[in-house]
Short mmCIF file of C-alpha atoms and ligand atoms in Angstrom, two decimals:
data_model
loop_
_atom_site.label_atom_id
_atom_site.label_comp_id
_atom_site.label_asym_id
_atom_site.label_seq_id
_atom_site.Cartn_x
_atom_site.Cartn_y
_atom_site.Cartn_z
CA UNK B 43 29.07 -4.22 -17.64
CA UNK B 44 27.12 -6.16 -19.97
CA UNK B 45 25.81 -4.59 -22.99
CA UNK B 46 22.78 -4.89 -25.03
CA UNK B 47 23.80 -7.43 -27.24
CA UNK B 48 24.79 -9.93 -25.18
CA UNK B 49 22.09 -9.64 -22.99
CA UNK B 50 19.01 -10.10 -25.81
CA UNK B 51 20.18 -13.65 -26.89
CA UNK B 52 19.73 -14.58 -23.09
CA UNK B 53 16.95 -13.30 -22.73
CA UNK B 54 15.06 -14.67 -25.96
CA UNK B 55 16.27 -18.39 -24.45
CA UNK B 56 13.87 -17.19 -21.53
CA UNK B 57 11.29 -16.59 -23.73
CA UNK B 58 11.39 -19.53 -25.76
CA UNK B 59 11.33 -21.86 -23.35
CA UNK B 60 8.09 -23.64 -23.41
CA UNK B 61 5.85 -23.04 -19.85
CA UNK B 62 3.05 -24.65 -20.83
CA UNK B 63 0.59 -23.63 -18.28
CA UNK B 64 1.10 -20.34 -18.18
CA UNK B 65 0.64 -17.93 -20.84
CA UNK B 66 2.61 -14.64 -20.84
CA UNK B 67 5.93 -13.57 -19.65
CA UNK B 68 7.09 -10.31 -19.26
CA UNK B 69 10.31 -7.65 -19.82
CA UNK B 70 10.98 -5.14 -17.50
CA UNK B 71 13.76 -2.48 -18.14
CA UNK B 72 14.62 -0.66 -14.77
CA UNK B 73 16.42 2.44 -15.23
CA UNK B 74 17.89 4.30 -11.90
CA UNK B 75 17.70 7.83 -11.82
CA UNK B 76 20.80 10.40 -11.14
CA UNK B 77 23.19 7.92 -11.78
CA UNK B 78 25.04 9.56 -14.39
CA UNK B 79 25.53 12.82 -12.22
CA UNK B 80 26.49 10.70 -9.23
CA UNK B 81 28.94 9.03 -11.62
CA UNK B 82 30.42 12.13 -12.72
CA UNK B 83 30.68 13.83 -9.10
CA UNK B 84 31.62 10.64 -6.82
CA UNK B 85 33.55 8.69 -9.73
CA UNK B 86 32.70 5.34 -11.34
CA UNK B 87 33.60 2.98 -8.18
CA UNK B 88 30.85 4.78 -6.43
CA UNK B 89 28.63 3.71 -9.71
CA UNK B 90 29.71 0.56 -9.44
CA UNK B 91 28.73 0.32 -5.77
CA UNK B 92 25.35 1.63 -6.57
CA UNK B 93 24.93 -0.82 -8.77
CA UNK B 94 26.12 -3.97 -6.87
CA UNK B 95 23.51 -2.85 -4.03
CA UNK B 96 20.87 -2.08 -6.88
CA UNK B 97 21.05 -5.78 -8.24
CA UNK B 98 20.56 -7.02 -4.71
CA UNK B 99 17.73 -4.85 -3.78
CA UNK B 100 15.98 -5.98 -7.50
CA UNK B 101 16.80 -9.97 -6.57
CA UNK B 102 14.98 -9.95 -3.72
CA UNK B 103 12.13 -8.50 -4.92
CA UNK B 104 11.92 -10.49 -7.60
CA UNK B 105 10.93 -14.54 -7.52
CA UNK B 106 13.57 -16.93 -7.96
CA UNK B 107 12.60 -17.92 -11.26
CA UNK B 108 12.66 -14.91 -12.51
CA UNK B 109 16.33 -13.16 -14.04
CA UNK B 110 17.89 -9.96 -13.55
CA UNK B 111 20.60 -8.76 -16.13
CA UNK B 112 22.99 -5.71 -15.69
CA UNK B 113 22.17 -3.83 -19.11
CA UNK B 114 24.66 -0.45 -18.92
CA UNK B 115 25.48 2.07 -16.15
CA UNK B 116 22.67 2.70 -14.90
CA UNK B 117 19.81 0.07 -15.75
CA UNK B 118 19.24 -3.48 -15.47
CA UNK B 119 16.89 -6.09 -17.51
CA UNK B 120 14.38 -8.23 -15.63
CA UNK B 121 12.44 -11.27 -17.20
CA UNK B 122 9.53 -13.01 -15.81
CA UNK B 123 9.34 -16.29 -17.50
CA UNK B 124 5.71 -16.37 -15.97
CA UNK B 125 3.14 -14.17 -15.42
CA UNK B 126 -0.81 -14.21 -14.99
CA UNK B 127 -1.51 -11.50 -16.91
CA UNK B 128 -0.54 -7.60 -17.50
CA UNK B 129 -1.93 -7.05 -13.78
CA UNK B 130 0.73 -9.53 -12.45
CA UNK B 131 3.36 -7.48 -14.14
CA UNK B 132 2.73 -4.16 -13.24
CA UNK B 133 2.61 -5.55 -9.64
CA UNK B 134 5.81 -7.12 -10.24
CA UNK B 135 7.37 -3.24 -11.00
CA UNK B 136 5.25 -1.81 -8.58
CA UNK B 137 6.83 -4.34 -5.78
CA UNK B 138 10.56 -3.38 -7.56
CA UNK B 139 9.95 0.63 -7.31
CA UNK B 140 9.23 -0.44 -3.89
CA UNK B 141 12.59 -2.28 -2.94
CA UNK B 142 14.10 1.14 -3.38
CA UNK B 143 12.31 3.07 -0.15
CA UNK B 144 15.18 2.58 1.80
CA UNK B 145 18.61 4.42 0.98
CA UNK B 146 20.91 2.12 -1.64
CA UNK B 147 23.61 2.98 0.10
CA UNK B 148 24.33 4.50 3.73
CA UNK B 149 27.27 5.65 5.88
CA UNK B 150 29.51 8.79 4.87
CA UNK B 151 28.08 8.90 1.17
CA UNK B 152 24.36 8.03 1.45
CA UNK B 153 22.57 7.49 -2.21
CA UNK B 154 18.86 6.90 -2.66
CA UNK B 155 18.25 5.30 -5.72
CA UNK B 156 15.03 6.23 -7.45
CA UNK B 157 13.43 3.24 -10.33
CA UNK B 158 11.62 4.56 -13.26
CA UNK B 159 10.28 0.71 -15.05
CA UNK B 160 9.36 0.15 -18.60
CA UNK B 161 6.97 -3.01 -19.00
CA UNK B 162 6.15 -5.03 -22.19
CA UNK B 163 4.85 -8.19 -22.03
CA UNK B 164 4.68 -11.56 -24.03
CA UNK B 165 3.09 -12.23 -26.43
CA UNK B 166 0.98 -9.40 -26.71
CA UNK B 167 4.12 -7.00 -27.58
CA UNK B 168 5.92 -9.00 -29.56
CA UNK B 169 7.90 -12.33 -28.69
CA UNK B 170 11.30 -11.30 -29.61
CA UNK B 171 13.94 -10.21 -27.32
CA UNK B 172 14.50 -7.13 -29.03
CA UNK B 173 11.33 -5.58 -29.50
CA UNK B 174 10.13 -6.51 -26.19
CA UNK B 175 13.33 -4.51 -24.99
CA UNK B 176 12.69 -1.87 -27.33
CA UNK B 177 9.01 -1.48 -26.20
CA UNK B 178 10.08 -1.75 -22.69
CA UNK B 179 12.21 1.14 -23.36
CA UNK B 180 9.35 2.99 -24.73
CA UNK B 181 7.30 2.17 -21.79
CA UNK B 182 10.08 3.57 -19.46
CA UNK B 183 10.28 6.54 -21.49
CA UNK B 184 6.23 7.13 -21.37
CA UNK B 185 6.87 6.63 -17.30
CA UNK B 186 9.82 9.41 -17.24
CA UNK B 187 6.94 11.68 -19.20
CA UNK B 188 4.10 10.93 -17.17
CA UNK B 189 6.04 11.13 -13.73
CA UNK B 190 4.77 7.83 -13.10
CA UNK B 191 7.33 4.98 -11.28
CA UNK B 192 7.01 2.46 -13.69
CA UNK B 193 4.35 2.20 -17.29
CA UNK B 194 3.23 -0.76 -19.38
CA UNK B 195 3.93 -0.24 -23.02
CA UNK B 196 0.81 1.26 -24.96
CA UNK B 197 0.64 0.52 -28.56
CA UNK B 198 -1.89 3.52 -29.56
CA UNK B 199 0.08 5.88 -26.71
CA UNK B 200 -2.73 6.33 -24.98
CA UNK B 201 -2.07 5.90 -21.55
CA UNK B 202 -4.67 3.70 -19.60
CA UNK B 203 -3.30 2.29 -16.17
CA UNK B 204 -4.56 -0.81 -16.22
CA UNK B 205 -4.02 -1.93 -12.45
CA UNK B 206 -5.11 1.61 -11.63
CA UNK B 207 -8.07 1.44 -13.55
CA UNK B 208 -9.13 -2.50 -12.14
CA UNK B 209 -8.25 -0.97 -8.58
CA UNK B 210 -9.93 2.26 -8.23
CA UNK B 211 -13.63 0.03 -9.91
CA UNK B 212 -13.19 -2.47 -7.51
CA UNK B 213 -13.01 -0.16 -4.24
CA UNK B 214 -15.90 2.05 -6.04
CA UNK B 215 -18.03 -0.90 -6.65
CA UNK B 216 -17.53 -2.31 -3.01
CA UNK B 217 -15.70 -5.54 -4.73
CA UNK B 218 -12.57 -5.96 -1.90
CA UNK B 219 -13.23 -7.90 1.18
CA UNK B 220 -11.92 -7.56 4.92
CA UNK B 221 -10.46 -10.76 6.26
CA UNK B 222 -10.30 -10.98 10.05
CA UNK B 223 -7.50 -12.29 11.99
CA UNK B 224 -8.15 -12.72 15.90
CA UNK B 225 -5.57 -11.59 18.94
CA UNK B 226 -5.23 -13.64 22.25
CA UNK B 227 -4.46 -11.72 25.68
CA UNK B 228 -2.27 -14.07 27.23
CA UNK B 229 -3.72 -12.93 30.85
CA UNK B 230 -7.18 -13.99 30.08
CA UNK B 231 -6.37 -16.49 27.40
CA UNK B 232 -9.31 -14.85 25.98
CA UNK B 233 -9.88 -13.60 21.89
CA UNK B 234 -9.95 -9.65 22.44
CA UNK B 235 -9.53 -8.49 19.00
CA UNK B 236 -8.90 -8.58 15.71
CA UNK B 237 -7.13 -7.60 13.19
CA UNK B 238 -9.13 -6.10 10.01
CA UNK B 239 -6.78 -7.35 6.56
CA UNK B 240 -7.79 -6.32 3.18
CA UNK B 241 -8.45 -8.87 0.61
CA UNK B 242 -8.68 -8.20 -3.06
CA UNK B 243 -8.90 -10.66 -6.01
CA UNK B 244 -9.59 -8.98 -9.34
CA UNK B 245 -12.27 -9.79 -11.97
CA UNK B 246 -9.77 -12.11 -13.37
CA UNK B 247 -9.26 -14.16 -10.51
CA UNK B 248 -5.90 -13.04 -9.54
CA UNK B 249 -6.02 -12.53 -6.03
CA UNK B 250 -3.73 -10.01 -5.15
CA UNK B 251 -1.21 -9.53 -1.91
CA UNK B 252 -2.33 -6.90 0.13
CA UNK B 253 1.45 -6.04 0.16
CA UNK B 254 1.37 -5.23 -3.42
CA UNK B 255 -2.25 -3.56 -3.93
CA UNK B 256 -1.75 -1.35 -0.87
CA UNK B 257 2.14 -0.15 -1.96
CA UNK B 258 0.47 0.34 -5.53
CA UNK B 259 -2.47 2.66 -4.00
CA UNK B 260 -0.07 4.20 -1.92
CA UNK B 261 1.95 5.65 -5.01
CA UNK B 262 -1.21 6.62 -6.09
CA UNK B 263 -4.46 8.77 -4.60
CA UNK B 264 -5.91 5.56 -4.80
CA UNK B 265 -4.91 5.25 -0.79
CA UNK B 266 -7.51 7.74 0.13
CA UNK B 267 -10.77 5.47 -1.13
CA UNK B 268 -8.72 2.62 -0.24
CA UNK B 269 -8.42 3.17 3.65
CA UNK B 270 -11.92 4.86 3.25
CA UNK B 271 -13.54 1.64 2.18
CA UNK B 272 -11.63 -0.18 4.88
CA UNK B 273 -12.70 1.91 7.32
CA UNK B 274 -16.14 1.12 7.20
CA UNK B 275 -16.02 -2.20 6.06
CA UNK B 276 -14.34 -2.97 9.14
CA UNK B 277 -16.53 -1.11 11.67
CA UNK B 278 -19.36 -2.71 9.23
CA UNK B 279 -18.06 -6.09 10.58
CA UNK B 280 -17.37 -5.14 14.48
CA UNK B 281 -20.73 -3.09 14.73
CA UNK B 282 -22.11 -6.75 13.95
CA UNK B 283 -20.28 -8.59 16.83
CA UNK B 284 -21.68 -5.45 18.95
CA UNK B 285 -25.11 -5.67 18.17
CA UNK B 286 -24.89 -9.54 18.30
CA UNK B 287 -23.84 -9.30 21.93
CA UNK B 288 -20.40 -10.52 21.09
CA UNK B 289 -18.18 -7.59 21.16
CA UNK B 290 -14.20 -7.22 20.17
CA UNK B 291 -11.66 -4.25 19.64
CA UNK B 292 -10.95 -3.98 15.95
CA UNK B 293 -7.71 -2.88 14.72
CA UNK B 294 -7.41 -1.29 11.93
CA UNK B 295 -3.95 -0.54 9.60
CA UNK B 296 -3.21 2.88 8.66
CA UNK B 297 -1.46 4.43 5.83
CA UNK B 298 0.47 7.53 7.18
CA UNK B 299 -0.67 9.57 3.13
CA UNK B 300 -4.34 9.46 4.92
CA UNK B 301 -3.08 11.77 7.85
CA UNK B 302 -2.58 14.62 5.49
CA UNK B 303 -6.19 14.28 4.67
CA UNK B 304 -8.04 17.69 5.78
CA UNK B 305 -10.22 16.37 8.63
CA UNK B 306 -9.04 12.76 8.46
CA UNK B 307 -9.90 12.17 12.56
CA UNK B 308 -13.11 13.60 12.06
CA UNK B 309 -14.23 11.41 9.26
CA UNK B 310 -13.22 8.22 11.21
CA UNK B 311 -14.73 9.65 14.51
CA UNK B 312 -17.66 10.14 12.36
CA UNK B 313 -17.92 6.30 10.94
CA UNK B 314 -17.49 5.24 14.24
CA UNK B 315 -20.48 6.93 15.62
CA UNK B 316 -22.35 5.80 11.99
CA UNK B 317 -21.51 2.19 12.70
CA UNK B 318 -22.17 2.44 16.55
CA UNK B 319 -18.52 1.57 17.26
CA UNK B 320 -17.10 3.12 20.31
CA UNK B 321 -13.93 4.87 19.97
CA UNK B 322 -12.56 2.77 22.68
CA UNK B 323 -12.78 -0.66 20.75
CA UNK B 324 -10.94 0.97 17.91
CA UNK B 325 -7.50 0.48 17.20
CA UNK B 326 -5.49 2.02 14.83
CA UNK B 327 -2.19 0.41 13.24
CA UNK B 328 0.82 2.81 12.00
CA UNK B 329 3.98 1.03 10.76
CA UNK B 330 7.12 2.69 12.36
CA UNK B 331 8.77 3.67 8.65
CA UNK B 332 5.39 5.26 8.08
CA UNK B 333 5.64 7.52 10.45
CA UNK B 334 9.17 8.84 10.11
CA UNK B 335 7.65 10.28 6.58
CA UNK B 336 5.65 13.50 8.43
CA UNK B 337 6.52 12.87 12.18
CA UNK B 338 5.00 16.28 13.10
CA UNK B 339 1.56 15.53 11.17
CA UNK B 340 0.85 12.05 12.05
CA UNK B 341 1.17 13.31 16.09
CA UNK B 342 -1.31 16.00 15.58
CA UNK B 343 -3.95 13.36 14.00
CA UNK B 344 -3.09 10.43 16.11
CA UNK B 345 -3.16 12.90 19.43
CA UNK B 346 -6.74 14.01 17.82
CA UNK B 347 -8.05 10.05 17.87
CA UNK B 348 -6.23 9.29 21.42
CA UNK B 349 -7.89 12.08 22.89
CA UNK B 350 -11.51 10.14 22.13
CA UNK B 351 -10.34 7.08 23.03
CA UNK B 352 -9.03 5.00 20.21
CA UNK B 353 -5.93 3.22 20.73
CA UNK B 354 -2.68 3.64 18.98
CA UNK B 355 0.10 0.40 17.91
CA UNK B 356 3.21 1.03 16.30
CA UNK B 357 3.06 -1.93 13.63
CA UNK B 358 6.05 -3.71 12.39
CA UNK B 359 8.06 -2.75 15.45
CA UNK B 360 11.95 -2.98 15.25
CA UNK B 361 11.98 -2.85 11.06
CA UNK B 362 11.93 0.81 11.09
CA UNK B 363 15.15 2.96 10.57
CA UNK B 364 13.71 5.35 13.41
CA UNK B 365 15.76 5.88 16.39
CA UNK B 366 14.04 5.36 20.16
CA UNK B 367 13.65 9.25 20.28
CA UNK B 368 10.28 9.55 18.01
CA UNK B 369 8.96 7.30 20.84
CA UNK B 370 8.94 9.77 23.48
CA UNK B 371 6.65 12.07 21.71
CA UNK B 372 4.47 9.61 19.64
CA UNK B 373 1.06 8.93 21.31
CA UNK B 374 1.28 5.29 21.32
CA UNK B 375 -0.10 2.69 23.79
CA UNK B 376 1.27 -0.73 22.12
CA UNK B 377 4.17 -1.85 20.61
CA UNK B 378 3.41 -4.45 17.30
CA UNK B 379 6.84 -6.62 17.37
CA UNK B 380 7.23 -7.68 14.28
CA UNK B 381 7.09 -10.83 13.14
CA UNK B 382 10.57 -11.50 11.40
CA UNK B 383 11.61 -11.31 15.38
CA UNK B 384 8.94 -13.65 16.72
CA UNK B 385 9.53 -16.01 14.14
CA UNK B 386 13.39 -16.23 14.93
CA UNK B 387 13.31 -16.26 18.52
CA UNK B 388 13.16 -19.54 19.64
CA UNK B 389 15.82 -20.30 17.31
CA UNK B 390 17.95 -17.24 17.81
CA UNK B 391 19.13 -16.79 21.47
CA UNK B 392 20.05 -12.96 20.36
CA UNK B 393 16.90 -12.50 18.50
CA UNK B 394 15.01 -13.50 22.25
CA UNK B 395 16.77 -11.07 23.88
CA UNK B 396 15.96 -8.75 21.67
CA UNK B 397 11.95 -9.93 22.18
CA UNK B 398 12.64 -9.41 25.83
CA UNK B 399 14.04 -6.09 25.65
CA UNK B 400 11.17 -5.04 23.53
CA UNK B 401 8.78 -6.38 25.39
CA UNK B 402 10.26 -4.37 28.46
CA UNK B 403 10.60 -1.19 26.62
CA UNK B 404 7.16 -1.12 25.83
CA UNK B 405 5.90 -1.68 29.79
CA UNK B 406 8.28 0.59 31.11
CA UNK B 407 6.56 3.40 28.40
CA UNK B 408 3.61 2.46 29.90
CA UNK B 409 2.31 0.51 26.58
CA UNK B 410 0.99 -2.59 25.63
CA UNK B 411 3.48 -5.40 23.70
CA UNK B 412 1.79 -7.36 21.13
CA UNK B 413 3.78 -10.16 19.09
CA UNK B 414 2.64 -10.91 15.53
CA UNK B 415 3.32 -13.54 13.58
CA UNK B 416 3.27 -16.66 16.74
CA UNK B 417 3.27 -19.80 14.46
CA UNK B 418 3.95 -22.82 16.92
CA UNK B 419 3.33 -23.33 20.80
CA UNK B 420 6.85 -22.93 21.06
CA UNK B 421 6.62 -19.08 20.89
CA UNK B 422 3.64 -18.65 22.31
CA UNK B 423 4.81 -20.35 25.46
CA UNK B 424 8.16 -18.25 25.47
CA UNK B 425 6.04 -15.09 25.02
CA UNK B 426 4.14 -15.68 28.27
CA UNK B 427 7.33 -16.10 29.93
CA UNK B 428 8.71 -12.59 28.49
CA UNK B 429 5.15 -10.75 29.84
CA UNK B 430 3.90 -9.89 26.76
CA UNK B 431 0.05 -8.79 26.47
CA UNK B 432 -0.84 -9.77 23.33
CA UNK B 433 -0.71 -12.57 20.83
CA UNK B 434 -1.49 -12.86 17.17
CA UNK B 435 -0.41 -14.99 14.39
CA UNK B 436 -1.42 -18.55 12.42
CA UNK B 437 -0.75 -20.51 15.68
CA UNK B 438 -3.58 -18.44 16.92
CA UNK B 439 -6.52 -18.06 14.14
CA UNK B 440 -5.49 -17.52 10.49
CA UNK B 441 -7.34 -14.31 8.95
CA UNK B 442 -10.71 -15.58 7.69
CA UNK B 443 -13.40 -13.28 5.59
CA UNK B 444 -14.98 -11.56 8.38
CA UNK B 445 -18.39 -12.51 7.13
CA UNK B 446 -17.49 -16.19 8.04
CA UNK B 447 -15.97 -14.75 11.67
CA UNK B 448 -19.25 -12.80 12.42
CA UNK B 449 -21.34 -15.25 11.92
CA UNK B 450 -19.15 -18.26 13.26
CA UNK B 451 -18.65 -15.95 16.62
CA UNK B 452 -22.67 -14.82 16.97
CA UNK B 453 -23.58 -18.65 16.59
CA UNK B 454 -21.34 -20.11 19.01
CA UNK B 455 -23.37 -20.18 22.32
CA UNK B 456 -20.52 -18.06 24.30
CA UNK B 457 -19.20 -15.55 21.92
CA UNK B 458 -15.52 -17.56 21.24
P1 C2E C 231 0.55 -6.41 8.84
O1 C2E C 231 -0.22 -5.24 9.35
O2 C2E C 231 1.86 -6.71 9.50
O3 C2E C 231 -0.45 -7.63 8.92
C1 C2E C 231 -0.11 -8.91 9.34
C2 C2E C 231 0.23 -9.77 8.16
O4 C2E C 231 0.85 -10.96 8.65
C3 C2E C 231 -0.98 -10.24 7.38
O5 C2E C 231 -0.59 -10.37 6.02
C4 C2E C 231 -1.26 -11.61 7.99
O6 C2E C 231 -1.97 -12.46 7.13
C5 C2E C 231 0.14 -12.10 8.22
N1 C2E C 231 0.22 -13.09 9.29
C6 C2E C 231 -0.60 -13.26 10.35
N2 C2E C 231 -0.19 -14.24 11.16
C7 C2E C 231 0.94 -14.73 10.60
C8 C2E C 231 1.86 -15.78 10.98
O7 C2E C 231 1.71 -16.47 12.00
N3 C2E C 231 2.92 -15.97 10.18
C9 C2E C 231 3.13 -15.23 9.05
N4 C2E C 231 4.20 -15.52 8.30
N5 C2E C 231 2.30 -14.24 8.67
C10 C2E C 231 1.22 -13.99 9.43
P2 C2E C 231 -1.44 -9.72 4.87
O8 C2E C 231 -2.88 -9.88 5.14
O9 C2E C 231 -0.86 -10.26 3.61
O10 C2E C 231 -1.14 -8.19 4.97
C11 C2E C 231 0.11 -7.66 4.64
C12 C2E C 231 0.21 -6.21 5.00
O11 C2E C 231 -0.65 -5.40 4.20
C13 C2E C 231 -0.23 -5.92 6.42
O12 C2E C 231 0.83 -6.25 7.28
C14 C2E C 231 -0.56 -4.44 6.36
O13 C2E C 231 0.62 -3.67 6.50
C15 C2E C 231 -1.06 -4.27 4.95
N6 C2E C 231 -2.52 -4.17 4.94
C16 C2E C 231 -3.44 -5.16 4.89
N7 C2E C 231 -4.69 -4.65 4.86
C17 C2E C 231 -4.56 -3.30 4.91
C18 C2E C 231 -5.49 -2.19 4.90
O14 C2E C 231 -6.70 -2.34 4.86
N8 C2E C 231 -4.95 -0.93 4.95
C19 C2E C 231 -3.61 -0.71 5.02
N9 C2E C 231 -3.17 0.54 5.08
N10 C2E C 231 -2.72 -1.73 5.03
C20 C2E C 231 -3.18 -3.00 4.97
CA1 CA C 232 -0.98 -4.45 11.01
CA1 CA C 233 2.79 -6.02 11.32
#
């Protein structure tokens, strides 16, 4: 294992290195927690394996410029040579504590490794290697403290979340934005919904992946105002298309933390009838890891919206880790294929098959199969082969703000 020492010289050539358009860089120290007792009860192999599986989960969350170093048992070193600003940062740990949601390691001796990240960045905390470490440190102890998943070092120790802060304004003051994105039934070959994405770019111009900003407000409460503000924006949006004459299902993606909500189907029952959305053109999108975290919960609510009339898809079907069983008492009525599989397909004669079966397993369950992600004709062809129902993806319509869809839609002479 590499130790401190060698790693800083390595990492101050990093920092040196002149980027001239960009303007900070940033250290990251990423401790894993329980490692030393695992050490000590499985023996040091089983550290070692941890580790090995740690530094691959960390690479691929990270860019490829960016570096990864091994700094002791239990914690590794990460430099980004470039980032926007503290923001950027903070989503690059927040995308990192993320890469561990999954077990490190499965079979006889499962082990789920749990991140705790320490940020400085460059220049503001310093520009050498070692105090940037140092303060990194600091940071990650603050974290540990706090109970947080990952802290940006605070020079006066007080600790102000700065992505927290920047989030939480922007969905009080109204400041994200819904893009739409529009889904073709292959029967009709006619647009019959869409697909309600949230947009954010921050007061600094960073626009932000909803990958990252949702995760973030996930580990947070943030997710409650979050999905809140969705919520309506979206209906804001449909109830437009319906009172322009112009109607479509909206669908609308769910984090499973809202379901323990007291009286979450109420609430969206409730901005349904605000907006003058019927139940039935709702949609609501659940991704299939989501709802392994409270099976028994997420039923009740989704069994509360199906019995009014909204529609249930399991998103990001086939990435889960769920067997086939939770499918026989989940109250679904589509299957969301995920798009890793539709992409692959046509070159992937397994991958197909794989399509197919899905595709079956969804009619046979009496349910809908929608395929995401259809980026040539290609697919889409192949898809109307298989049966499938639905289509969505850039081949189709890319997401566009749904101001620009409304209006686009209601002054087109026959609603397409
Ligand atoms: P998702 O639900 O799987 O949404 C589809 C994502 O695939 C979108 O990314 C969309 O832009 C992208 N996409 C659409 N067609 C294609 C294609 O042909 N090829 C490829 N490569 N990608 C395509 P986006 O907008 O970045 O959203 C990422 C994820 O963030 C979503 O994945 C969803 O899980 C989550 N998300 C977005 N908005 C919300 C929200 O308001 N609430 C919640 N809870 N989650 C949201
Ligand atoms: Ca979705
Ligand atoms: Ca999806």
């Amino acid at each position: 294992m590499s130790e401190r020492a060698d790693i800083l010289p390595a990492v101050q050539v990093i920092l040196d290195r002149v980027v001239p358009e960009t303007g900070w860089r940033a250290v990251l120290v990423v401790r894993l927690q329980g490692m030393r007792e695992a050490q000590l009860r499985f023996g040091y192999d089983f550290g070692s394996e941890i580790m090995l599986a740690a530094r691959g989960r960390l690479v691929e969350a990270i860019r490829h410029v960016d570096t990864v170093f091994v700094a002791g048992d239990d914690s590794f070193v990460v430099v980004l040579p470039s980032v926007r600003n503290r923001t950027h940062a903070l989503l690059a740990a927040t995308r990192i504590v993320g890469a561990f949601d999954t077990p490190l390691l499965r079979g006889e001796r499962p082990w789920h490794g749990r991140p705790v990240v320490g940020v400085a960045v460059h220049p503001e905390h310093g520009t050498s290697a070692e105090l940037l470490y140092r303060r990194a440190e600091l940071a990650h102890d603050e974290a540990l403290r706090i109970g947080e998943p990952f802290a940006l070092y605070q020079p006066d120790a007080t600790p102000v979340e700065i992505l927290y802060g920047e989030l939480r304004e922007d969905i009080e003051a109204n400041r994200l934005h819904v893009a739409f994105q529009p889904l073709r039934d292959l029967r009709s070959g006619e647009m019959v919904r869409v697909e309600s994405l949230s947009r954010w770019t921050t007061t600094a111009q960073v626009h932000v992946a909803p990958a990252d900003f949702i995760q973030f407000a996930e580990r947070s409460d943030l997710i409650v105002p979050l999905t809140r503000w969705s919520l309506n924006a979206s209906l804001r949006h449909a109830a437009a298309l319906h009172r322009g004459g112009c109607p479509l299902d909206v669908a609308i993606n769910l984090s499973p933390r809202v379901f323990a909500e007291q009286g979450f189907a109420e609430q969206m029952i409730g901005a349904m009838e605000i907006w003058g959305v019927p139940p039935t053109a709702v949609i609501v999108e659940i991704t299939e890891t989501a709802l392994l975290t409270d099976l028994d919960m997420s039923v009740r609510v989704l069994r509360n919206l199906r019995d009014r009339g909204v529609r249930v898809a399991i998103d990001d079907f086939g990435t889960g880790y769920a067997s086939f069983a939770y499918l026989r008492h989940f109250p679904a009525t589509e299957l969301k294929i995920d798009r890793t599989f539709v992409d692959a397909m046509i070159t992937d004669s397994r991958t197909e098959l794989l399509v197919q079966a899905m595709v079956d397993v969804a009619h046979r369950m009496g349910m809908e199969a929608v395929a995401e992600g259809v980026e040539n004709e290609a697919t889409l062809l192949r898809l109307v082969e298989m049966d499938c129902d639905l289509v969505q993806g850039y081949h189709i319509g890319q997401p566009m703000p749904a101001e620009d869809f409304v209006s686009e839609r209601l002054a087109a002479a026959s609603c397409v």
